[in-house]
């Protein structure tokens, strides 16, 4: 099929690369000329494991362009994968979706399926349909098209894996033809009939992926419900963790024991400094905002957001308790990205904590294996002292916070690190390091919830 992807962020680019890998002709459209120029040279605008490798396999066959006319004409399916960042009241900014829909309406010249993959509020599928129809009638043209919602569940840092081996594919549409087109498009993934790339082997035993078809509103709500539930799971374990700390219990053992109950499940029960990233904060806020329009208060969603904010403040409280006075102290931060295997800093807990500490007069020495260039560029006023070697965050420091669990931090030379510090205090914000080893290296070790 001829597939067009509008928006080349994590979701758009991964989707384009994967459909191309599966044998479709793909055109990626973006308004950002610099990004498109980079992509034409198989260079990525962000860090995502495996994607560069996959792109170098496919980039000669994917067409990258800023020209909407050539991108939209003759496409069998057009995916909208543009950003929907939060506005100040929590509702999503839909201006990029509006623009994409209007562009489609302006240049459409054959029958097509328009697929909303951006995370959009309930009712957006109908709104996109209306925008396209409006643009078509402004042009005096009449082409038939169908709209579908196909929410994306891939994680940054594991985007390709999740796109090739998803837990499920969800498609919402009232149009049978749209459902058929999307089924055909996803068939090799649903039946796992493609030859797995050698750098991303198929998980053992994976043979069929559920294909969930539903109406537009359900598909849109499924995305918000999934992200909100994951965020809630993390906030739940963090709330229990605060109590665990007080009563002398250990949240890691609690999470393991409750996670063995198949009804609960072990994943997303890792206590720590809380969730960040571009999705959980935005989507929980959007869900609350939508529900507010219907007079529904969404207590669990609100609580999970409050607990998440509290986790970050608790880091400051713990340091205050240990160091007594923060003003004039030096603290090292290991990890800036919102999670490992990405250079994405959006809503990163590390940076939020950094800002809170700076407000209290702390000097920060920071390190991240891949996100430091982004941090320099995006936070020029934060006055962070960037260290090229992780160990250097320890120089004359009064404490170190492990904020992102990059695997390389596990085996640092902790003996050396403790000797460089004014006080060897380590706050393991992800309960990630080997506590006994840290204690042997001379550290006072603090975890979260234990
Ligand atoms: C999340 C969802 O997991 C994806 O399914 C979804 O497609 C995506 O949002 C999206 O809507 O685009 P992502 O934000 O990339 O993916 O990252 P996650 O792996 O979900 O992690 C989010 C945050 O939760 C990170 O800050 C991570 O450190 C934190 N986390 C995760 C915990 O604190 N504890 C855990 O047990 C798991």
Short mmCIF file of C-alpha atoms and ligand atoms in Angstrom, two decimals:
data_model
loop_
_atom_site.label_atom_id
_atom_site.label_comp_id
_atom_site.label_asym_id
_atom_site.label_seq_id
_atom_site.Cartn_x
_atom_site.Cartn_y
_atom_site.Cartn_z
CA UNK A 1 0.00 0.00 0.00
CA UNK A 2 0.89 3.66 -0.29
CA UNK A 3 1.16 4.90 3.27
CA UNK A 4 1.63 8.52 4.36
CA UNK A 5 2.67 9.49 7.86
CA UNK A 6 2.14 13.08 9.00
CA UNK A 7 4.57 13.97 11.82
CA UNK A 8 7.96 12.36 12.33
CA UNK A 9 8.25 12.10 16.12
CA UNK A 10 8.80 8.82 17.99
CA UNK A 11 5.44 7.41 16.97
CA UNK A 12 5.37 8.65 13.35
CA UNK A 13 8.89 7.69 12.48
CA UNK A 14 8.69 4.28 14.12
CA UNK A 15 5.37 3.59 12.39
CA UNK A 16 6.77 4.68 9.01
CA UNK A 17 9.92 2.64 9.36
CA UNK A 18 8.00 -0.45 10.45
CA UNK A 19 5.43 -0.25 7.63
CA UNK A 20 8.25 0.17 5.16
CA UNK A 21 10.04 -2.82 6.67
CA UNK A 22 6.81 -4.79 6.18
CA UNK A 23 6.85 -3.98 2.47
CA UNK A 24 4.72 -0.85 2.06
CA UNK A 25 5.61 2.31 0.19
CA UNK A 26 5.95 5.00 2.87
CA UNK A 27 6.03 8.79 2.67
CA UNK A 28 6.82 10.74 5.85
CA UNK A 29 5.65 14.35 5.88
CA UNK A 30 6.77 16.97 8.41
CA UNK A 31 6.68 20.77 8.48
CA UNK A 32 10.18 20.87 10.03
CA UNK A 33 12.62 21.16 7.12
CA UNK A 34 15.72 20.54 9.24
CA UNK A 35 14.26 17.31 10.56
CA UNK A 36 13.39 16.10 7.05
CA UNK A 37 16.88 16.95 5.75
CA UNK A 38 18.40 14.92 8.61
CA UNK A 39 16.11 11.99 7.99
CA UNK A 40 16.94 11.95 4.30
CA UNK A 41 20.53 11.29 5.39
CA UNK A 42 19.33 8.51 7.72
CA UNK A 43 20.17 10.65 10.74
CA UNK A 44 17.69 10.64 13.63
CA UNK A 45 16.34 13.82 15.28
CA UNK A 46 16.27 11.97 18.65
CA UNK A 47 17.86 8.97 20.34
CA UNK A 48 15.95 5.70 20.07
CA UNK A 49 17.72 2.31 20.22
CA UNK A 50 17.62 0.29 16.99
CA UNK A 51 15.78 2.96 15.01
CA UNK A 52 18.88 4.24 13.25
CA UNK A 53 19.79 0.71 12.28
CA UNK A 54 16.28 0.08 10.97
CA UNK A 55 16.27 3.43 9.18
CA UNK A 56 19.52 2.65 7.42
CA UNK A 57 17.86 -0.56 6.14
CA UNK A 58 14.83 1.35 4.89
CA UNK A 59 15.67 5.05 4.42
CA UNK A 60 16.41 4.79 0.72
CA UNK A 61 12.91 3.44 0.26
CA UNK A 62 11.07 5.85 2.55
CA UNK A 63 10.29 9.18 1.02
CA UNK A 64 10.81 12.10 3.42
CA UNK A 65 9.21 15.38 2.42
CA UNK A 66 7.83 18.73 3.53
CA UNK A 67 5.55 18.89 0.45
CA UNK A 68 1.97 18.04 1.52
CA UNK A 69 0.59 17.78 -1.98
CA UNK A 70 2.79 14.89 -3.07
CA UNK A 71 2.46 13.22 0.32
CA UNK A 72 -1.32 13.22 0.51
CA UNK A 73 -2.24 12.47 -3.10
CA UNK A 74 -2.72 8.76 -3.90
CA UNK A 75 -2.21 7.51 -0.34
CA UNK A 76 -4.20 4.40 0.60
CA UNK A 77 -3.89 5.31 4.28
CA UNK A 78 -2.76 8.52 5.94
CA UNK A 79 -1.63 8.35 9.56
CA UNK A 80 -1.81 11.48 11.71
CA UNK A 81 1.03 11.17 14.25
CA UNK A 82 1.57 14.77 15.32
CA UNK A 83 2.11 16.00 18.88
CA UNK A 84 -0.74 16.94 21.23
CA UNK A 85 1.08 18.78 24.06
CA UNK A 86 -0.80 20.00 27.16
CA UNK A 87 -2.29 23.48 27.36
CA UNK A 88 -2.23 25.27 30.70
CA UNK A 89 -5.68 23.91 31.73
CA UNK A 90 -4.58 20.31 31.10
CA UNK A 91 -6.47 19.92 27.84
CA UNK A 92 -4.40 18.92 24.80
CA UNK A 93 -3.33 21.42 22.18
CA UNK A 94 -4.94 20.12 18.99
CA UNK A 95 -3.57 22.75 16.62
CA UNK A 96 -1.19 20.27 14.92
CA UNK A 97 -4.00 17.74 14.45
CA UNK A 98 -6.20 20.48 12.99
CA UNK A 99 -3.45 21.48 10.59
CA UNK A 100 -2.87 17.87 9.52
CA UNK A 101 -6.60 17.31 8.91
CA UNK A 102 -6.91 20.49 6.88
CA UNK A 103 -3.85 19.56 4.83
CA UNK A 104 -5.38 16.17 4.06
CA UNK A 105 -8.66 17.81 3.01
CA UNK A 106 -6.82 20.25 0.78
CA UNK A 107 -4.78 17.72 -1.18
CA UNK A 108 -6.81 14.52 -1.08
CA UNK A 109 -7.40 13.19 -4.59
CA UNK A 110 -8.34 9.56 -4.14
CA UNK A 111 -10.19 7.27 -1.77
CA UNK A 112 -8.25 6.94 1.46
CA UNK A 113 -8.41 5.98 5.13
CA UNK A 114 -7.32 8.69 7.57
CA UNK A 115 -5.93 7.11 10.72
CA UNK A 116 -5.61 9.07 13.93
CA UNK A 117 -2.61 7.74 15.85
CA UNK A 118 -1.95 10.90 17.83
CA UNK A 119 -3.37 10.71 21.35
CA UNK A 120 -6.49 12.82 21.01
CA UNK A 121 -9.53 13.53 23.18
CA UNK A 122 -12.71 11.56 22.77
CA UNK A 123 -14.63 12.91 19.81
CA UNK A 124 -11.54 13.89 17.82
CA UNK A 125 -12.13 11.28 15.13
CA UNK A 126 -15.46 12.92 14.27
CA UNK A 127 -13.85 16.36 14.45
CA UNK A 128 -11.06 15.31 12.05
CA UNK A 129 -13.69 13.95 9.67
CA UNK A 130 -15.55 17.28 9.77
CA UNK A 131 -12.35 19.27 9.18
CA UNK A 132 -11.42 17.17 6.15
CA UNK A 133 -14.93 17.42 4.70
CA UNK A 134 -14.88 21.19 5.22
CA UNK A 135 -11.51 21.57 3.45
CA UNK A 136 -12.72 19.35 0.60
CA UNK A 137 -15.83 21.45 0.09
CA UNK A 138 -13.79 24.68 0.22
CA UNK A 139 -11.87 23.24 -2.75
CA UNK A 140 -15.09 22.25 -4.42
CA UNK A 141 -13.84 18.64 -4.56
CA UNK A 142 -15.57 15.50 -3.41
CA UNK A 143 -13.53 12.44 -2.50
CA UNK A 144 -14.61 9.65 -0.25
CA UNK A 145 -12.55 8.91 2.81
CA UNK A 146 -13.01 7.11 6.11
CA UNK A 147 -11.61 7.98 9.53
CA UNK A 148 -10.23 5.47 12.02
CA UNK A 149 -8.55 5.71 15.40
CA UNK A 150 -5.52 3.48 15.92
CA UNK A 151 -3.96 4.39 19.27
CA UNK A 152 -0.29 3.67 19.75
CA UNK A 153 1.07 1.92 22.83
CA UNK A 154 4.82 1.93 22.09
CA UNK A 155 7.25 3.04 24.78
CA UNK A 156 10.14 5.36 24.10
CA UNK A 157 13.38 3.44 24.44
CA UNK A 158 11.62 0.28 23.19
CA UNK A 159 9.68 1.80 20.29
CA UNK A 160 10.64 -0.68 17.57
CA UNK A 161 10.19 -3.68 19.79
CA UNK A 162 6.72 -2.53 20.79
CA UNK A 163 5.74 -1.73 17.19
CA UNK A 164 6.82 -5.14 15.87
CA UNK A 165 5.69 -7.19 18.87
CA UNK A 166 2.74 -5.30 20.41
CA UNK A 167 0.45 -6.74 23.10
CA UNK A 168 -2.54 -5.77 20.94
CA UNK A 169 -3.55 -3.60 17.98
CA UNK A 170 -6.63 -1.43 18.55
CA UNK A 171 -8.65 0.07 15.70
CA UNK A 172 -11.79 2.14 16.13
CA UNK A 173 -14.02 3.00 13.18
CA UNK A 174 -17.62 2.79 12.06
CA UNK A 175 -16.44 2.14 8.53
CA UNK A 176 -15.95 -1.48 7.45
CA UNK A 177 -13.57 -0.55 4.65
CA UNK A 178 -11.29 1.32 7.10
CA UNK A 179 -11.20 -1.71 9.41
CA UNK A 180 -10.33 -3.98 6.48
CA UNK A 181 -7.54 -1.67 5.26
CA UNK A 182 -5.99 -1.53 8.72
CA UNK A 183 -6.32 -5.26 9.20
CA UNK A 184 -4.50 -5.84 5.91
CA UNK A 185 -1.81 -3.36 6.87
CA UNK A 186 -1.16 -4.96 10.25
CA UNK A 187 -1.60 -8.57 9.09
CA UNK A 188 2.13 -9.49 9.16
CA UNK A 189 2.35 -8.10 12.71
CA UNK A 190 -0.90 -9.72 13.85
CA UNK A 191 0.16 -13.09 12.49
CA UNK A 192 3.89 -12.52 13.15
CA UNK A 193 4.74 -13.72 9.65
CA UNK A 194 7.55 -11.23 8.92
CA UNK A 195 11.19 -12.22 9.23
CA UNK A 196 12.37 -10.63 12.46
CA UNK A 197 15.34 -8.24 12.11
CA UNK A 198 18.42 -9.94 13.56
CA UNK A 199 18.97 -7.11 16.06
CA UNK A 200 15.38 -7.41 17.33
CA UNK A 201 14.50 -11.09 17.61
CA UNK A 202 10.89 -12.14 18.10
CA UNK A 203 10.04 -12.87 21.75
CA UNK A 204 9.87 -16.61 22.29
CA UNK A 205 6.42 -18.11 21.86
CA UNK A 206 4.87 -15.02 20.26
CA UNK A 207 2.64 -16.14 17.38
CA UNK A 208 -0.54 -14.06 17.25
CA UNK A 209 -1.45 -10.55 18.37
CA UNK A 210 -5.07 -9.66 19.31
CA UNK A 211 -6.77 -7.25 16.89
CA UNK A 212 -9.38 -5.24 18.79
CA UNK A 213 -11.98 -3.47 16.68
CA UNK A 214 -14.32 -0.99 18.25
CA UNK A 215 -15.94 2.39 17.65
CA UNK A 216 -14.03 5.69 17.52
CA UNK A 217 -14.86 6.84 21.06
CA UNK A 218 -13.82 3.54 22.65
CA UNK A 219 -10.52 3.46 20.76
CA UNK A 220 -9.77 7.01 21.86
CA UNK A 221 -10.68 6.25 25.48
CA UNK A 222 -8.68 2.98 25.47
CA UNK A 223 -5.48 4.98 24.97
CA UNK A 224 -6.18 7.35 27.88
CA UNK A 225 -7.35 4.52 30.11
CA UNK A 226 -4.22 2.45 29.40
CA UNK A 227 -1.77 5.26 30.18
CA UNK A 228 -3.74 6.42 33.21
CA UNK A 229 -3.86 2.91 34.62
CA UNK A 230 -0.10 2.48 34.21
CA UNK A 231 0.49 5.86 35.88
CA UNK A 232 -1.89 4.85 38.67
CA UNK A 233 -0.06 1.56 39.22
CA UNK A 234 3.21 3.45 39.74
CA UNK A 235 1.62 6.04 42.02
CA UNK A 236 -0.08 3.30 44.01
CA UNK A 237 3.20 1.53 44.72
CA UNK A 238 4.83 4.87 45.58
CA UNK A 239 2.07 5.69 48.05
CA UNK A 240 2.41 2.29 49.73
CA UNK A 241 6.17 2.92 49.64
CA UNK A 242 5.87 6.05 51.74
CA UNK A 243 4.02 4.07 54.41
CA UNK A 244 6.50 1.18 54.06
CA UNK A 245 9.35 3.51 54.90
CA UNK A 246 7.62 4.68 58.07
CA UNK A 247 6.70 1.22 59.36
CA UNK A 248 10.03 -0.42 58.54
CA UNK A 249 8.80 -2.42 55.53
CA UNK A 250 10.45 -2.84 52.14
CA UNK A 251 8.55 -1.76 49.00
CA UNK A 252 10.67 -3.89 46.65
CA UNK A 253 9.64 -7.03 48.50
CA UNK A 254 6.03 -5.84 48.74
CA UNK A 255 5.89 -5.15 44.98
CA UNK A 256 7.36 -8.56 44.21
CA UNK A 257 4.90 -10.36 46.44
CA UNK A 258 1.77 -8.54 45.25
CA UNK A 259 2.95 -8.65 41.62
CA UNK A 260 3.03 -12.45 41.72
CA UNK A 261 -0.74 -12.33 41.98
CA UNK A 262 -1.62 -12.66 38.28
CA UNK A 263 -4.55 -10.32 38.74
CA UNK A 264 -2.11 -7.56 39.72
CA UNK A 265 0.97 -8.42 37.62
CA UNK A 266 4.57 -7.54 38.37
CA UNK A 267 5.22 -4.79 35.82
CA UNK A 268 4.99 -1.04 36.53
CA UNK A 269 5.31 -1.60 40.26
CA UNK A 270 8.81 -0.17 40.47
CA UNK A 271 8.78 2.42 43.26
CA UNK A 272 10.93 5.50 42.81
CA UNK A 273 10.89 9.23 42.17
CA UNK A 274 7.79 8.81 40.02
CA UNK A 275 6.76 8.83 36.41
CA UNK A 276 7.77 11.41 33.86
CA UNK A 277 7.83 11.64 30.07
CA UNK A 278 5.61 13.25 27.52
CA UNK A 279 2.67 10.89 27.95
CA UNK A 280 1.54 10.04 31.48
CA UNK A 281 1.37 13.65 32.69
CA UNK A 282 -0.29 14.90 29.53
CA UNK A 283 -2.76 12.04 29.21
CA UNK A 284 -3.86 11.94 32.85
CA UNK A 285 -4.40 15.72 32.69
CA UNK A 286 -6.36 15.38 29.44
CA UNK A 287 -8.53 12.59 30.83
CA UNK A 288 -9.33 14.68 33.87
CA UNK A 289 -10.13 17.67 31.65
CA UNK A 290 -12.47 15.61 29.44
CA UNK A 291 -14.24 14.10 32.43
CA UNK A 292 -14.65 17.56 33.95
CA UNK A 293 -16.76 18.52 30.92
CA UNK A 294 -19.13 15.72 31.89
CA UNK A 295 -19.05 16.60 35.60
CA UNK A 296 -17.06 13.49 36.55
CA UNK A 297 -14.30 14.14 39.10
CA UNK A 298 -11.92 11.19 38.28
CA UNK A 299 -10.64 10.74 41.84
CA UNK A 300 -8.07 8.01 41.11
CA UNK A 301 -6.50 9.92 38.23
CA UNK A 302 -6.22 13.08 40.31
CA UNK A 303 -4.71 11.17 43.23
CA UNK A 304 -2.13 9.50 41.00
CA UNK A 305 -1.01 12.92 39.71
CA UNK A 306 -0.76 14.34 43.23
CA UNK A 307 1.21 11.36 44.52
CA UNK A 308 3.57 11.65 41.57
CA UNK A 309 4.25 15.28 42.34
CA UNK A 310 4.76 14.39 45.99
CA UNK A 311 7.42 11.78 45.10
CA UNK A 312 9.62 14.53 43.71
CA UNK A 313 9.15 16.74 46.76
CA UNK A 314 9.95 13.78 48.99
CA UNK A 315 13.44 13.65 47.47
CA UNK A 316 14.02 17.22 48.61
CA UNK A 317 12.58 16.40 52.05
CA UNK A 318 14.87 13.38 52.42
CA UNK A 319 17.93 15.44 51.50
CA UNK A 320 16.86 18.20 53.84
CA UNK A 321 16.48 15.69 56.64
CA UNK A 322 19.96 14.24 56.02
CA UNK A 323 21.89 17.40 55.21
CA UNK A 324 19.91 19.79 57.48
CA UNK A 325 20.70 22.81 55.32
CA UNK A 326 20.60 22.65 51.52
CA UNK A 327 21.76 26.18 50.72
CA UNK A 328 25.40 26.11 49.66
CA UNK A 329 25.52 22.31 49.30
CA UNK A 330 26.73 20.47 46.19
CA UNK A 331 24.69 17.54 44.91
CA UNK A 332 25.44 15.18 42.02
CA UNK A 333 22.65 13.86 39.81
CA UNK A 334 23.12 10.67 37.80
CA UNK A 335 20.65 10.58 34.92
CA UNK A 336 18.58 13.39 33.42
CA UNK A 337 16.35 11.61 30.88
CA UNK A 338 12.85 10.67 32.07
CA UNK A 339 13.89 7.03 31.80
CA UNK A 340 16.85 5.06 30.41
CA UNK A 341 17.44 4.48 26.67
CA UNK A 342 16.15 7.89 25.63
CA UNK A 343 17.41 11.47 25.49
CA UNK A 344 13.88 12.76 26.10
CA UNK A 345 13.73 15.25 28.97
CA UNK A 346 10.03 16.04 28.86
CA UNK A 347 8.58 16.04 32.39
CA UNK A 348 11.71 14.31 33.62
CA UNK A 349 11.64 13.77 37.39
CA UNK A 350 15.41 14.41 37.45
CA UNK A 351 15.01 17.91 36.04
CA UNK A 352 12.05 18.72 38.24
CA UNK A 353 14.07 17.73 41.31
CA UNK A 354 17.04 19.70 39.95
CA UNK A 355 14.89 22.84 39.71
CA UNK A 356 13.58 22.37 43.27
CA UNK A 357 17.14 21.97 44.59
CA UNK A 358 18.44 24.98 42.67
CA UNK A 359 15.64 27.07 44.19
CA UNK A 360 17.02 26.06 47.58
CA UNK A 361 20.52 27.22 46.70
CA UNK A 362 22.13 23.88 45.79
CA UNK A 363 24.92 23.59 43.21
CA UNK A 364 24.30 20.66 40.86
CA UNK A 365 26.83 18.47 39.07
CA UNK A 366 25.02 16.29 36.54
CA UNK A 367 25.62 13.44 34.12
CA UNK A 368 23.59 11.50 31.59
CA UNK A 369 24.96 9.08 28.97
CA UNK A 370 22.89 10.54 26.11
CA UNK A 371 20.68 13.43 27.26
CA UNK A 372 23.25 16.10 28.18
CA UNK A 373 23.25 17.84 24.80
CA UNK A 374 19.47 18.11 24.95
CA UNK A 375 19.66 19.44 28.52
CA UNK A 376 22.24 22.09 27.55
CA UNK A 377 20.06 23.17 24.67
CA UNK A 378 16.68 23.07 26.45
CA UNK A 379 17.70 24.36 29.89
CA UNK A 380 20.39 26.98 29.25
CA UNK A 381 19.31 28.98 32.34
CA UNK A 382 19.37 26.15 34.85
CA UNK A 383 23.05 26.51 35.65
CA UNK A 384 23.79 22.80 35.69
CA UNK A 385 27.42 21.72 35.76
CA UNK A 386 27.62 18.97 33.12
CA UNK A 387 30.20 16.21 33.67
CA UNK A 388 31.43 14.03 30.84
CA UNK A 389 32.33 11.22 33.27
CA UNK A 390 29.62 9.95 35.62
CA UNK A 391 32.08 9.69 38.53
CA UNK A 392 32.81 13.41 38.34
CA UNK A 393 29.38 14.33 39.71
CA UNK A 394 30.83 13.21 43.07
CA UNK A 395 33.57 15.83 43.30
CA UNK A 396 33.13 17.55 46.69
CA UNK A 397 29.48 16.59 46.67
CA UNK A 398 27.36 16.27 49.81
CA UNK A 399 25.06 13.74 48.19
CA UNK A 400 24.38 11.93 44.92
CA UNK A 401 20.90 11.23 43.55
CA UNK A 402 20.48 8.34 41.12
CA UNK A 403 17.59 9.72 39.09
CA UNK A 404 17.58 7.56 35.92
CA UNK A 405 18.47 3.88 36.05
CA UNK A 406 20.90 3.75 33.11
CA UNK A 407 22.46 0.25 33.24
CA UNK A 408 26.01 1.68 33.16
CA UNK A 409 25.47 3.31 36.55
CA UNK A 410 25.17 -0.02 38.29
CA UNK A 411 28.84 -0.87 38.00
CA UNK A 412 30.54 2.46 38.54
CA UNK A 413 33.61 2.45 40.76
CA UNK A 414 31.63 3.29 43.90
CA UNK A 415 34.70 3.08 46.16
CA UNK A 416 36.39 5.84 44.17
CA UNK A 417 33.19 7.84 44.02
CA UNK A 418 32.66 7.81 47.78
CA UNK A 419 36.24 9.08 48.29
CA UNK A 420 35.64 12.09 46.05
CA UNK A 421 32.65 13.24 48.10
CA UNK A 422 32.42 15.56 51.07
CA UNK A 423 29.81 13.24 52.52
CA UNK A 424 29.18 9.83 50.92
CA UNK A 425 25.38 9.96 50.86
CA UNK A 426 23.53 8.23 48.05
CA UNK A 427 19.82 8.60 47.36
CA UNK A 428 18.85 5.82 44.97
CA UNK A 429 15.76 7.32 43.35
CA UNK A 430 15.02 4.12 41.43
CA UNK A 431 15.93 1.46 44.02
CA UNK A 432 18.31 0.31 41.33
CA UNK A 433 21.76 -0.03 42.87
CA UNK A 434 23.16 -2.85 44.98
CA UNK A 435 22.62 -1.47 48.48
CA UNK A 436 25.09 -3.83 50.21
CA UNK A 437 27.79 -2.95 47.72
CA UNK A 438 27.22 0.77 48.24
CA UNK A 439 27.41 0.35 52.00
CA UNK A 440 30.69 -1.59 51.61
CA UNK A 441 31.99 1.29 49.47
CA UNK A 442 31.39 3.61 52.42
CA UNK A 443 28.04 5.12 51.47
CA UNK A 444 25.06 5.98 53.60
CA UNK A 445 22.40 4.53 51.28
CA UNK A 446 18.81 5.75 51.03
CA UNK A 447 16.23 4.14 48.76
CA UNK A 448 12.60 5.01 48.12
CA UNK A 449 10.01 3.11 50.14
CA UNK A 450 12.44 0.91 51.97
C1 LIG B 1 4.15 5.30 28.00
C2 LIG B 1 3.39 3.97 27.91
O1 LIG B 1 4.09 2.97 28.66
C3 LIG B 1 3.27 3.52 26.45
O2 LIG B 1 2.49 2.33 26.39
C4 LIG B 1 2.58 4.63 25.65
O3 LIG B 1 2.47 4.30 24.28
C5 LIG B 1 3.39 5.92 25.79
O4 LIG B 1 3.48 6.28 27.19
C6 LIG B 1 2.68 7.02 25.01
O5 LIG B 1 1.54 7.33 25.35
O6 LIG B 1 3.22 7.48 24.00
P1 LIG B 1 6.71 6.06 27.88
O7 LIG B 1 6.21 7.38 28.36
O8 LIG B 1 7.61 6.02 26.70
O9 LIG B 1 5.46 5.09 27.52
O10 LIG B 1 7.50 5.39 29.08
P2 LIG B 1 7.22 4.28 30.20
O11 LIG B 1 8.13 3.14 29.97
O12 LIG B 1 5.79 3.97 30.31
O13 LIG B 1 7.70 5.06 31.51
C7 LIG B 1 7.05 6.25 31.96
C8 LIG B 1 7.61 6.70 33.27
O14 LIG B 1 7.24 5.82 34.33
C9 LIG B 1 9.14 6.78 33.33
O15 LIG B 1 9.52 7.98 33.94
C10 LIG B 1 9.54 5.59 34.17
O16 LIG B 1 10.74 5.80 34.87
C11 LIG B 1 8.37 5.51 35.13
N1 LIG B 1 8.16 4.16 35.72
C12 LIG B 1 7.84 3.11 34.93
C13 LIG B 1 8.24 4.01 37.09
O17 LIG B 1 8.52 4.95 37.86
N2 LIG B 1 8.01 2.75 37.63
C14 LIG B 1 7.69 1.69 36.86
O18 LIG B 1 7.46 0.59 37.43
C15 LIG B 1 7.61 1.87 35.48
#
